[in-house]
CSV table of C-alpha atoms in Angstrom, one decimal:
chain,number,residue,atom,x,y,z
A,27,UNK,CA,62.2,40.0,81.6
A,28,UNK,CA,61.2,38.0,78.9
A,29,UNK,CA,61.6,38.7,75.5
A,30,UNK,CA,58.5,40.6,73.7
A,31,UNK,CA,58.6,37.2,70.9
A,32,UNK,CA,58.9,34.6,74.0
A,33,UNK,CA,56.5,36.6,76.2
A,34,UNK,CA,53.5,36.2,73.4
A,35,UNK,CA,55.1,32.9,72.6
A,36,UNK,CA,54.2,31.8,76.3
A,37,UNK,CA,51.0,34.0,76.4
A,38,UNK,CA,49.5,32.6,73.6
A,39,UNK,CA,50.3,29.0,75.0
A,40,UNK,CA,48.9,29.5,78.5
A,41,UNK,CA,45.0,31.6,77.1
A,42,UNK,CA,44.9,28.7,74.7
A,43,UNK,CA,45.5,26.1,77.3
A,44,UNK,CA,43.8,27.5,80.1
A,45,UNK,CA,40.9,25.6,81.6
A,46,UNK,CA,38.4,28.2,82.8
A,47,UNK,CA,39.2,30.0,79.6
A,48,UNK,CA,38.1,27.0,77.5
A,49,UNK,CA,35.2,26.2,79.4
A,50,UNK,CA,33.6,29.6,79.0
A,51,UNK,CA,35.6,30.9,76.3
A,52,UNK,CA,33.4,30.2,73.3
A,53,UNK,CA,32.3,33.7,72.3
A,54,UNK,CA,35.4,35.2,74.2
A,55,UNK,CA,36.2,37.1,70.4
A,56,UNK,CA,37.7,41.0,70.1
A,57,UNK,CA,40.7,42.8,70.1
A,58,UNK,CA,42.3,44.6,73.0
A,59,UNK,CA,45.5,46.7,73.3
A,60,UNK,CA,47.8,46.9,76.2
A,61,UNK,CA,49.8,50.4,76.9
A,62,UNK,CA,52.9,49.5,79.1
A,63,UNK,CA,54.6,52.9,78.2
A,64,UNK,CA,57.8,51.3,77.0
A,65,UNK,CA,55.7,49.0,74.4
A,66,UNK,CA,52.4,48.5,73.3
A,67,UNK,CA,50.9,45.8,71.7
A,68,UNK,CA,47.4,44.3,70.3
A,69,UNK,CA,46.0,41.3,71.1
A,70,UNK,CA,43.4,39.8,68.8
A,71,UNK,CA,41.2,36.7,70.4
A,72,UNK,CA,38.8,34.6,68.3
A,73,UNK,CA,36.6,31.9,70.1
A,74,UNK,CA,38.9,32.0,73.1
A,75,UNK,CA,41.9,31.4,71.6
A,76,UNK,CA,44.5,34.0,71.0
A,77,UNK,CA,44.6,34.3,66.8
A,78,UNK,CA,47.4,37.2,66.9
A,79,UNK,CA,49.9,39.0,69.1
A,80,UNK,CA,51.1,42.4,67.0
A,81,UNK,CA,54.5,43.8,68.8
A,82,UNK,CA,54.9,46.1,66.2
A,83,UNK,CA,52.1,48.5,66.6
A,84,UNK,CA,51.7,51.7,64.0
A,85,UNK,CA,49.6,54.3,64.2
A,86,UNK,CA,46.5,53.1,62.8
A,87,UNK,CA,46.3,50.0,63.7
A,88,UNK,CA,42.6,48.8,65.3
A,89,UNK,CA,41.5,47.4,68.0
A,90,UNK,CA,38.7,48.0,70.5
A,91,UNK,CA,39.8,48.9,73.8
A,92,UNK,CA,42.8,49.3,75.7
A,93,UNK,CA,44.5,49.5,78.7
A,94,UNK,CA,47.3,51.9,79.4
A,95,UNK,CA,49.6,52.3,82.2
A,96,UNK,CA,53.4,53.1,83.3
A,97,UNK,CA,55.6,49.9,82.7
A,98,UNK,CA,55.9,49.8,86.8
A,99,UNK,CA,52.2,49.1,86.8
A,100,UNK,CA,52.2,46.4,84.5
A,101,UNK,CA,55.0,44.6,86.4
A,102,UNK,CA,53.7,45.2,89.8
A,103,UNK,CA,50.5,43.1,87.8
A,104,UNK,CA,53.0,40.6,86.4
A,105,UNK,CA,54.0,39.3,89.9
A,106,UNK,CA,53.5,36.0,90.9
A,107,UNK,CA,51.6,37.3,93.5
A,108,UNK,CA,50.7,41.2,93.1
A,109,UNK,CA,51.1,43.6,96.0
A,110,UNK,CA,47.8,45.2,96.9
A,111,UNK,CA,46.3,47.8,94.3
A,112,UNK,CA,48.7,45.9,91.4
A,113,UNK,CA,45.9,42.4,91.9
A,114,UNK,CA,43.6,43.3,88.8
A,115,UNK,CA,42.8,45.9,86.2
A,116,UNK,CA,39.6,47.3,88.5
A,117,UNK,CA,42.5,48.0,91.5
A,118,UNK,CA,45.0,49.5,89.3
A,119,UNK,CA,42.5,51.7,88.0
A,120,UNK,CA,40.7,53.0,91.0
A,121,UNK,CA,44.6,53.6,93.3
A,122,UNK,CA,47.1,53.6,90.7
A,123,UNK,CA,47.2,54.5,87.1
A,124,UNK,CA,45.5,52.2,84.9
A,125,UNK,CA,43.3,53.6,82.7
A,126,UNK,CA,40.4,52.1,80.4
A,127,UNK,CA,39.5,53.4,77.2
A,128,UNK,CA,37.9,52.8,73.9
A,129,UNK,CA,35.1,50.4,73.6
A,130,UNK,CA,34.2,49.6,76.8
A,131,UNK,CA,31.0,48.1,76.0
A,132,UNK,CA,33.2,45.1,74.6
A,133,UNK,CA,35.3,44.9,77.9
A,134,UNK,CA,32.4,44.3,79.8
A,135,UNK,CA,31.0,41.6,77.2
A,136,UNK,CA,33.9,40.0,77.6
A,137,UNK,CA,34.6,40.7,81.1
A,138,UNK,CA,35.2,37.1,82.9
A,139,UNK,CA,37.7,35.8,80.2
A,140,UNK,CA,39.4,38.7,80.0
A,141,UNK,CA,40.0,38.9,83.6
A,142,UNK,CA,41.5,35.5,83.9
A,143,UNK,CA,43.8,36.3,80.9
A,144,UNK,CA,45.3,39.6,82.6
A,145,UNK,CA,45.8,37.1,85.3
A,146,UNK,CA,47.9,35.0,83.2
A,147,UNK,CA,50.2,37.5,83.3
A,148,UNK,CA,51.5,36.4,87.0
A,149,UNK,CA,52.6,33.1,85.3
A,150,UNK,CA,53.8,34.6,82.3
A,151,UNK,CA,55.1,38.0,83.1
A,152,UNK,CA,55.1,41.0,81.4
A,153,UNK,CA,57.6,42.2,78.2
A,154,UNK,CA,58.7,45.3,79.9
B,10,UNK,CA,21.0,11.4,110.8
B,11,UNK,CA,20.9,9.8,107.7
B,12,UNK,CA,24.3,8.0,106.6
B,13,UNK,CA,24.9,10.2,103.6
B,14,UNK,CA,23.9,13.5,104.8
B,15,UNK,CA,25.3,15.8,107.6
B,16,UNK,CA,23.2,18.8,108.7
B,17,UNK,CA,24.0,22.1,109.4
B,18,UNK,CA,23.0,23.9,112.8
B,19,UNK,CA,22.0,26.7,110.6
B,20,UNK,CA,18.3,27.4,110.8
B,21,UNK,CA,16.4,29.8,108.3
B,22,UNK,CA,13.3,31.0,109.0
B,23,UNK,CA,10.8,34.1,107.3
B,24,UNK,CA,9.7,37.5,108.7
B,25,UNK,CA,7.3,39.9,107.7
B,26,UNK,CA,7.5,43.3,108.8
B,27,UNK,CA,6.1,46.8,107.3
B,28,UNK,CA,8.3,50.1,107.0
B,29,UNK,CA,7.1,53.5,106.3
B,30,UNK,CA,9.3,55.4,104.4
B,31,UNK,CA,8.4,57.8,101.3
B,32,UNK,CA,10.2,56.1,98.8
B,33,UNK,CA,10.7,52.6,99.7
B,34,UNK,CA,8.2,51.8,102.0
B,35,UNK,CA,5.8,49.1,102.1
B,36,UNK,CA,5.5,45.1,103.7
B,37,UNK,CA,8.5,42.9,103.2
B,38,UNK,CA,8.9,39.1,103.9
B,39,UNK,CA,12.6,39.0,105.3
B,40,UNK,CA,14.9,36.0,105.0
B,41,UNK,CA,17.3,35.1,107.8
B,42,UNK,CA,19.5,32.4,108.9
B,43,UNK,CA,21.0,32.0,112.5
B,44,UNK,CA,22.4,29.7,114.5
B,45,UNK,CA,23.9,29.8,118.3
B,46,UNK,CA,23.1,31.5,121.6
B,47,UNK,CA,23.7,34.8,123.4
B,48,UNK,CA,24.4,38.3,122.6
B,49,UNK,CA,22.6,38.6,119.0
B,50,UNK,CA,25.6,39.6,116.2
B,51,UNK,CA,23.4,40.9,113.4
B,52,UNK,CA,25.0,40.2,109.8
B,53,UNK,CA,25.0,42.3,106.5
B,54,UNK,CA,26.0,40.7,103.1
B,55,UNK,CA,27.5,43.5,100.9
B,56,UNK,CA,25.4,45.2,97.6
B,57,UNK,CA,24.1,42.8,95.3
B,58,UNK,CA,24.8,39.8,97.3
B,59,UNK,CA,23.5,37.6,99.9
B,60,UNK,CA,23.4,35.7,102.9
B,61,UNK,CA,25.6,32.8,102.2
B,62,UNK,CA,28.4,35.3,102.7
B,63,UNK,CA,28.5,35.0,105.9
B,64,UNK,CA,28.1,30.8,105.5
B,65,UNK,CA,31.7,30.5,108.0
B,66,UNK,CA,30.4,32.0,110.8
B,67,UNK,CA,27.2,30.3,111.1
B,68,UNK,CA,28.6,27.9,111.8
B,69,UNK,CA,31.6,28.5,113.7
B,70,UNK,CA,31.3,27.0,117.0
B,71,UNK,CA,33.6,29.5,118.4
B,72,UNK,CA,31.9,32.3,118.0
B,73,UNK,CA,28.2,31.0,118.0
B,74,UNK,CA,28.7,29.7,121.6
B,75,UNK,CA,28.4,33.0,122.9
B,76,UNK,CA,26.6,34.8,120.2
B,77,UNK,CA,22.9,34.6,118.3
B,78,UNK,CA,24.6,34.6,115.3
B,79,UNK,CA,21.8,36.2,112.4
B,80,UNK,CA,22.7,36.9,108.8
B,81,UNK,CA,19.4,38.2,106.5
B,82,UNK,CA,18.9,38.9,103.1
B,83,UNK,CA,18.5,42.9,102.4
B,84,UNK,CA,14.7,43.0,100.4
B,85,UNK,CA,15.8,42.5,96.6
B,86,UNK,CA,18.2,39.8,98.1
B,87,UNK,CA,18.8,36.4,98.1
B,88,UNK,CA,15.2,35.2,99.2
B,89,UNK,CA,14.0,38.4,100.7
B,90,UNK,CA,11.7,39.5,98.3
B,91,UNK,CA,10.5,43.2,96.5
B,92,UNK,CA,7.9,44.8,98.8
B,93,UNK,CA,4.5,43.3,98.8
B,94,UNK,CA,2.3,45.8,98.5
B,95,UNK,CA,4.4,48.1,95.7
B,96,UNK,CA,4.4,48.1,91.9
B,97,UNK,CA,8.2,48.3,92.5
B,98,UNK,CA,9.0,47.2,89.1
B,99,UNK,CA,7.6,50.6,87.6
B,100,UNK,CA,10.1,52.2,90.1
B,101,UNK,CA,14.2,52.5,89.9
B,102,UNK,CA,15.6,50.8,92.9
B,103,UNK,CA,17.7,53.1,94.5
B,104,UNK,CA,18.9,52.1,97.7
B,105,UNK,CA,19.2,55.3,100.4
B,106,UNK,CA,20.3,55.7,104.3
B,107,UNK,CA,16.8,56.6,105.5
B,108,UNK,CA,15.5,53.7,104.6
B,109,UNK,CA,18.4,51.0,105.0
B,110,UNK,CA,18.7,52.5,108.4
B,111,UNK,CA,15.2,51.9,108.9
B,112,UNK,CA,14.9,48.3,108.1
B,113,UNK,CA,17.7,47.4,110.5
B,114,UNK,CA,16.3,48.6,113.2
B,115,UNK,CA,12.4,47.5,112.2
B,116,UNK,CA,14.3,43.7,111.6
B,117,UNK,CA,16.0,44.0,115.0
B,118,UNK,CA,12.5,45.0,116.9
B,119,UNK,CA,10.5,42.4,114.9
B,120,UNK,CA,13.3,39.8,116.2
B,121,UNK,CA,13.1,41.4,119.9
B,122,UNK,CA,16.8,42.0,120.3
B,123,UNK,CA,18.8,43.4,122.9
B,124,UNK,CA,21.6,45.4,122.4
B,125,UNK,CA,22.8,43.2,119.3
B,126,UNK,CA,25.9,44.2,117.7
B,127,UNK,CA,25.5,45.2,114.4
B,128,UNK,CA,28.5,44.0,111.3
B,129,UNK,CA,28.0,44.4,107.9
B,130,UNK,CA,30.8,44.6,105.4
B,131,UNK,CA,31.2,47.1,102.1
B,132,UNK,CA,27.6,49.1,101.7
B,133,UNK,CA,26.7,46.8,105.3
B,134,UNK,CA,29.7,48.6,106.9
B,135,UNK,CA,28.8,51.9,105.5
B,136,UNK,CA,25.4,51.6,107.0
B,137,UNK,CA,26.7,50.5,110.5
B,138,UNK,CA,28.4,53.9,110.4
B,139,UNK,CA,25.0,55.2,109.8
B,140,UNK,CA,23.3,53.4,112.3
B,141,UNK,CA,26.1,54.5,114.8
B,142,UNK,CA,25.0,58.3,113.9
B,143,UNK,CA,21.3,57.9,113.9
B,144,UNK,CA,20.3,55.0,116.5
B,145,UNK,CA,23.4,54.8,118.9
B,146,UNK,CA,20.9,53.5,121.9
B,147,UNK,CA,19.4,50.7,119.6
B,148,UNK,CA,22.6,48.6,119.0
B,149,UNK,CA,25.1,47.5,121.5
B,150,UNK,CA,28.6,48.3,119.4
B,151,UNK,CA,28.8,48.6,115.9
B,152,UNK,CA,31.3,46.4,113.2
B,153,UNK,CA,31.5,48.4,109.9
B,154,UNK,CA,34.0,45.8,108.1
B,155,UNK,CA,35.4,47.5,104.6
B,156,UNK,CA,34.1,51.2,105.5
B,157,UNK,CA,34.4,54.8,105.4
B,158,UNK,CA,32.7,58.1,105.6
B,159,UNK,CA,32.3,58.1,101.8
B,160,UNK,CA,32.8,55.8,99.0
B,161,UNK,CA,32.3,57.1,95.6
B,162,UNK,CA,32.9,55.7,91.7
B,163,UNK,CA,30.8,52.3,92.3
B,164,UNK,CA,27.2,53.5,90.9
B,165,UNK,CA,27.7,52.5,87.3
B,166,UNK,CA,25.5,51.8,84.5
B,167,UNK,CA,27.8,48.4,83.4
B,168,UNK,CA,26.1,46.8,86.6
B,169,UNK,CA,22.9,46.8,84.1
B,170,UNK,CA,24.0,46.9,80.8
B,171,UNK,CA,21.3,45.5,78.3
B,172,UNK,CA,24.1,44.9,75.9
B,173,UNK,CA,26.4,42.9,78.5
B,174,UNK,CA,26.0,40.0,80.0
B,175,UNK,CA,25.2,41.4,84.1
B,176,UNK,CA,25.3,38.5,85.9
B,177,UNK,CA,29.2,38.1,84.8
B,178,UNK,CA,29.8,41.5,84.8
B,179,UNK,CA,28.6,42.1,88.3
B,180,UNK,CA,30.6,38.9,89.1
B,181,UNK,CA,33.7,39.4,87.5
B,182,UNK,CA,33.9,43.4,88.1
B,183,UNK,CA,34.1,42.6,91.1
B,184,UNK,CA,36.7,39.7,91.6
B,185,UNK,CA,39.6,42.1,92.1
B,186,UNK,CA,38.0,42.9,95.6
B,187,UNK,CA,39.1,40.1,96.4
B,188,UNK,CA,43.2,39.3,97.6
B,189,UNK,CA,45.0,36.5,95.5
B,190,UNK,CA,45.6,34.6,98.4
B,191,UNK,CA,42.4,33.7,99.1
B,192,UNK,CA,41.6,30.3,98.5
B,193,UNK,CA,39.9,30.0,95.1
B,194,UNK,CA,37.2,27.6,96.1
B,195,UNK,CA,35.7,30.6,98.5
B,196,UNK,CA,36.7,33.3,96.0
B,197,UNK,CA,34.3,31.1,93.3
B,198,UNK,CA,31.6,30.9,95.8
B,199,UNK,CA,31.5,34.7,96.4
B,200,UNK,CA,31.8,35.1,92.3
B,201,UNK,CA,29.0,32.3,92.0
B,202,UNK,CA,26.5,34.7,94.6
B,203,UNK,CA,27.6,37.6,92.9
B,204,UNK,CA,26.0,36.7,89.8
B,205,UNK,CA,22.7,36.2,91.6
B,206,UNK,CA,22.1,39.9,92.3
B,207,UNK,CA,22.8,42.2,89.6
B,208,UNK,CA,19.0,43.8,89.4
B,209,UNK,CA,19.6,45.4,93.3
B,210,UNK,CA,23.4,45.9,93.0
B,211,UNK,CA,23.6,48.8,90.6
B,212,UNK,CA,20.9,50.3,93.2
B,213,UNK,CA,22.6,49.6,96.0
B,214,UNK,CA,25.5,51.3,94.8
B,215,UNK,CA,23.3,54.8,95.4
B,216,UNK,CA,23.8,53.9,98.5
B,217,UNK,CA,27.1,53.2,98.8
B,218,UNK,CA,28.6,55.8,96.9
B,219,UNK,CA,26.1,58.5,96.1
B,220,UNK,CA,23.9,58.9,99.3
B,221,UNK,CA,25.8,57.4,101.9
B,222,UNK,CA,28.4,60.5,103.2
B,223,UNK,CA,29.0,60.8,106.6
B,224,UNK,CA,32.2,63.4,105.7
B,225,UNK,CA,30.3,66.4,107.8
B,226,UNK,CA,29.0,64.1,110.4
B,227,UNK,CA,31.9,61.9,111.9
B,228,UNK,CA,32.2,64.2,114.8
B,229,UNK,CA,28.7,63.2,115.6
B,230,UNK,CA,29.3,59.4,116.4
B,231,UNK,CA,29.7,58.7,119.9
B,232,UNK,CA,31.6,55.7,119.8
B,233,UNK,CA,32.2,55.7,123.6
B,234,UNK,CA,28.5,55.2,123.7
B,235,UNK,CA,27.9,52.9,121.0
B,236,UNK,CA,31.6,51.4,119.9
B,237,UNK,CA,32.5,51.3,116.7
B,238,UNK,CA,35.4,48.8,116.0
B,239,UNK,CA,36.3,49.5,111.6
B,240,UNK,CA,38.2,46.5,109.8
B,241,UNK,CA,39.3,46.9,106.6
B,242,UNK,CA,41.5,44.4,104.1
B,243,UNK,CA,44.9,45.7,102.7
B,244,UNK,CA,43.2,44.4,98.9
B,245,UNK,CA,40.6,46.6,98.9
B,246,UNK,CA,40.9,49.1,96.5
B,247,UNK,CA,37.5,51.0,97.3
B,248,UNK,CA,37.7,51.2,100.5
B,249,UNK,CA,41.6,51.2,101.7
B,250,UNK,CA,42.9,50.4,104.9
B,251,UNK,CA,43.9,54.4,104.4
B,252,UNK,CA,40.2,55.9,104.1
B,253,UNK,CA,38.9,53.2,106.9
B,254,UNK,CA,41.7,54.7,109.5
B,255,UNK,CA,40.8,58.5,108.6
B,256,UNK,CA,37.3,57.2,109.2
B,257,UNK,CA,37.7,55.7,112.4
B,258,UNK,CA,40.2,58.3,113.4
B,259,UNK,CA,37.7,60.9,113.5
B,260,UNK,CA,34.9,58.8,115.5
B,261,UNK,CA,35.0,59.4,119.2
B,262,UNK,CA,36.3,56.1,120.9
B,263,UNK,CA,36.2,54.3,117.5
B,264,UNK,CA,39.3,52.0,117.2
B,265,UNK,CA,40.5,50.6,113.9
B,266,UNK,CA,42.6,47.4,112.9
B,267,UNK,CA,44.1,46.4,109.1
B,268,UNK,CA,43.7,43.2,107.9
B,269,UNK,CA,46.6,41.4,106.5
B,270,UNK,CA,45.9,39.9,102.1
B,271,UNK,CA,42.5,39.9,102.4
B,272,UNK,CA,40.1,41.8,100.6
B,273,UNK,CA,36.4,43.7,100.2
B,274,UNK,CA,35.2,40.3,101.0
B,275,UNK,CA,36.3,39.2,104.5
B,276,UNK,CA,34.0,37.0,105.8
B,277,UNK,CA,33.1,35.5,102.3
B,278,UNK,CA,36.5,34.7,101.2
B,279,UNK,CA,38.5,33.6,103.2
B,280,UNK,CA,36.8,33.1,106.7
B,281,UNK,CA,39.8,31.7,108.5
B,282,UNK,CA,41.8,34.7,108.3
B,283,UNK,CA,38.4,37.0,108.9
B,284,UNK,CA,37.8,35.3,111.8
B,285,UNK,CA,40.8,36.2,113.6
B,286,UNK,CA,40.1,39.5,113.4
B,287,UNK,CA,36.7,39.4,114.2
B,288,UNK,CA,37.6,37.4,117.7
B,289,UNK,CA,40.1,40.6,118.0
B,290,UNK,CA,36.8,42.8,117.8
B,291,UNK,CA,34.5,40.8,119.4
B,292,UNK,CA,36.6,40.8,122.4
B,293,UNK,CA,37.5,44.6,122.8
B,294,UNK,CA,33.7,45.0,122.2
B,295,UNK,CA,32.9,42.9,125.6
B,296,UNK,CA,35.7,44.2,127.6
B,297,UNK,CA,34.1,48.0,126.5
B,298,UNK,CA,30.1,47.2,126.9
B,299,UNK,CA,30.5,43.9,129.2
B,300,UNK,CA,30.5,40.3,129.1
B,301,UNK,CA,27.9,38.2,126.8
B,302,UNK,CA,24.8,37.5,127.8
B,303,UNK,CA,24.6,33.7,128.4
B,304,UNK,CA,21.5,31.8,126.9
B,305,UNK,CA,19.9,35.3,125.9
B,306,UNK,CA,17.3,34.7,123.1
C-alpha cells in the first residue's frame, strides 16, 4: 500500500497526464470526497487537472459530493483488474456498498472524467 | 469492388407497419439490418441504444450461414423513427410490455417469419421473457441475454437532466456494464451509440424496471414449448448471473449458462467471447426444436 503522500503524489501525476482526461477535460472543475473508512480525503480539480489533494480532512471542510465505502471496497476498486461488482462506482453501488451522496447534480456534470479518474485508481492504487 | 473500399454483406432496408395500442399506438417506419439465410434470429439492441450493437454478428459467417440474421431499431431508435401519425412530443415516452410485445410480433408478421428465434439483451432480454409468456406459438425459442423476472433502480431522472450534459451521462453511467477486459475499441463504440439515445433511454427504463415484472408469472412460461435459453455476464451488476439463474430456474425447461468477464453488453463488447456462448445456445436450441431451415427466407 502506498503511502497516503505517494498515493496523491502518483494520482495527481497520472489525472494530469491522462490522455482522454486532457482531451475532454476542459470544464472537468469541482471538488469530490472519497470515504475509504480508514481515511478520507478531498480532491479538488480545476480545468482537468488535479489543483489539491487534502489528507487531512476536518470537520468542516467542503466539497460537493462524495463517495463512501469500507476500505475492502476501495481496494477491491484499486485492482489492476477488479473482480466483478468492484469494476466502477455504478457496480459498487448497486451489489456492494458504495454509496453516493451530496451534490449529485455535479457528479453527473462531470460524469465521463470522473469515471476515468476512479479508474486511475487500478494503476495507482488506493491509500488504505 | 472499388480498390479502397470493402463492403459489408449487411443490407438495411425500411418497414412501415401500424400498431394499435392505447398509449403508444400509431404508424411507424422500422429500420432493420440483416444479412444471411435460414432460420430468422431476430435481434434487440438494449434501452437507449441501437442496432450497430449487434454489428459482430451480422456479419459473422458462422452463424449467418444457417441463420436470417435481423437486428432493428426499436421506434425512438437509431433510424426508426417517433410514430407518424402522433403528436408524440406532447407525450412522455414511457416504454411498457403491452406495447413492446406488440411490435415484435407486428415486425415479425410484416417480415413473414417462421418460427424465428427471438434474442434481445438487457430491456431486449427482459421482453423475450415477455414474449415467452404472452406469444409462445409465435417464436420458435426465446434468447433473453442479461435478464430476469424484474429489474428495478434504472428509471432515473439523471438520464434527462436539463442541468447535465445527457448524452455523456447516459454514456458514461453506463460504462461500468461493461467488464474491464473487454477490448476498449468495442467498449468506445458501445459508449459512442450510447450517447445517441438519451431522449428514449430514460423511457425505456419504465420498461425495464418499473413495468416489466414477471415475479408472479414465471410458472407460466412453457419453456418446453417455446425454449428459453438465459445468458447473463458475471460484470453485470443489474442483472447478475444470480437473478438470471433464479429466473431461469423457475421457467419450465428453461436452461441457463454464465458468461465468463463480460458484461450487460455481450454482443456489443466484446463479440468474440459472446459468440461462444451464443453457438452454445444456438445449438441446444436446434437439438430441442430441430435442425435449421436451409435457404428459408
Amino acid at each position: 500500500m502506498p503511502t497516503p503522500e505517494a498515493w496523491a503524489e502518483s494520482f495527481t501525476e497520472a489525472t494530469n497526464g491522462d490522455a482522454e482526461i486532457g482531451a475532454h477535460g476542459k470544464y472537468y472543475s469541482c471538488s469530490y470526497m472519497l470515504d475509504m473508512q480508514e481515511r478520507k480525503l478531498i480532491v479538488d480539480m480545476h480545468r482537468g487537472r488535479v489543483e489539491n489533494i487534502n489528507l487531512d480532512v476536518q470537520p468542516l471542510d467542503a466539497y460537493e459530493f462524495a463517495l463512501r465505502a469500507p476500505a475492502d471496497t476501495w481496494r477491491g476498486m484499486g485492482e489492476p483488474v477488479p473482480k466483478p461488482m468492484y469494476h466502477g462506482i455504478w457496480a459498487a453501488a448497486f451489489r456492494k456498498n458504495l454509496s453516493m451522496e451530496g451534490d449529485l447534480l455535479v457528479l453527473m456534470q462531470n460524469l465521463r472524467c470522473f469515471t476515468r479518474q476512479i479508474e486511475i485508481l487500478r494503476e495507482t492504487g488506493v491509500p488504505v | 469492388m472499388p480498390a479502397n473500399g470493402r463492403f459489408s454483406p449487411v443490407t438495411g432496408r425500411y418497414v412501415t407497419i401500424d400498431l394499435e395500442d392505447p398509449d403508444l399506438g400509431g404508424e411507424y417506419k422500422v429500420f432493420f439490418l440483416e444479412n444471411g439465410e435460414g432460420r430468422p434470429l431476430v435481434c434487440q439492441h438494449t434501452a437507449g441504444c441501437h442496432n450497430h450493437q449487434w454489428r459482430g454478428l451480422l456479419e459473422d459467417p458462422d452463424i449467418t450461414r444457417s441463420h436470417r440474421v435481423i437486428a432493428y431499431d426499436l421506434p425512438r431508435h437509431g433510424k426508426s423513427d417517433p410514430p407518424n401519425d402522433r403528436e408524440w412530443w406532447k407525450e412522455e415516452y414511457r416504454l411498457t410490455a403491452d406495447f413492446f410485445t406488440k411490435f415484435v410480433v407486428a415486425l415479425c408478421d410484416a417480415l413473414e417469419l417462421e418460427d424465428p428465434i427471438f434474442m434481445g439483451s438487457s430491456f431486449g432480454g427482459n421482453v423475450a421473457l415477455q414474449l415467452a409468456w404472452r406469444y409462445p406459438d409465435r417464436f420458435g425459442a426465446v434468447i433473453p441475454v442479461e435478464a430476469a423476472d424484474y429489474s428495478p433502480g434504472f428509471f432515473l431522472d439523471w438520464w434527462q437532466h436539463p442541468h447535465a450534459n445527457a448524452a455523456q451521462v447516459c454514456a458514461s453511467g453506463t460504462w461500468d456494464l461493461m467488464a474491464p477486459q473487454s477490448p476498449d475499441q468495442e467498449r468506445w463504440k458501445t459508449w459512442f451509440y450510447y450517447t445517441q439515445g438519451s431522449e428514449a433511454f430514460r423511457g425505456d427504463l419504465s420498461f425495464y424496471s418499473v413495468d416489466h415484472d414477471l415475479r408472479d408469472k414465471l410458472e407460466e412460461i412453457d419453456g418446453e414449448r417455446c425454449p428459453v435459453i438465459m445468458m447473463t455476464g458475471t460484470y453485470d451488476y443489474l442483472t447478475t448471473p444470480e437473478m438470471t439463474a433464479a429466473t431461469a430456474a423457475r421457467i419450465k425447461g428453461a436452461e441457463f449458462i454464465e458468461m465468463q468477464d463480460i458484461g450487460h453488453f455481450p454482443m456489443s463488447e466484446n463479440y468474440p467471447v459472446f459468440k461462444g456462448y451464443l453457438e452454445q445456445a444456438l445449438q441446444r436450441i436446434e437439438e430441442r426444436i430441430g435442425a435449421t431451415v436451409s435457404g428459408q427466407r
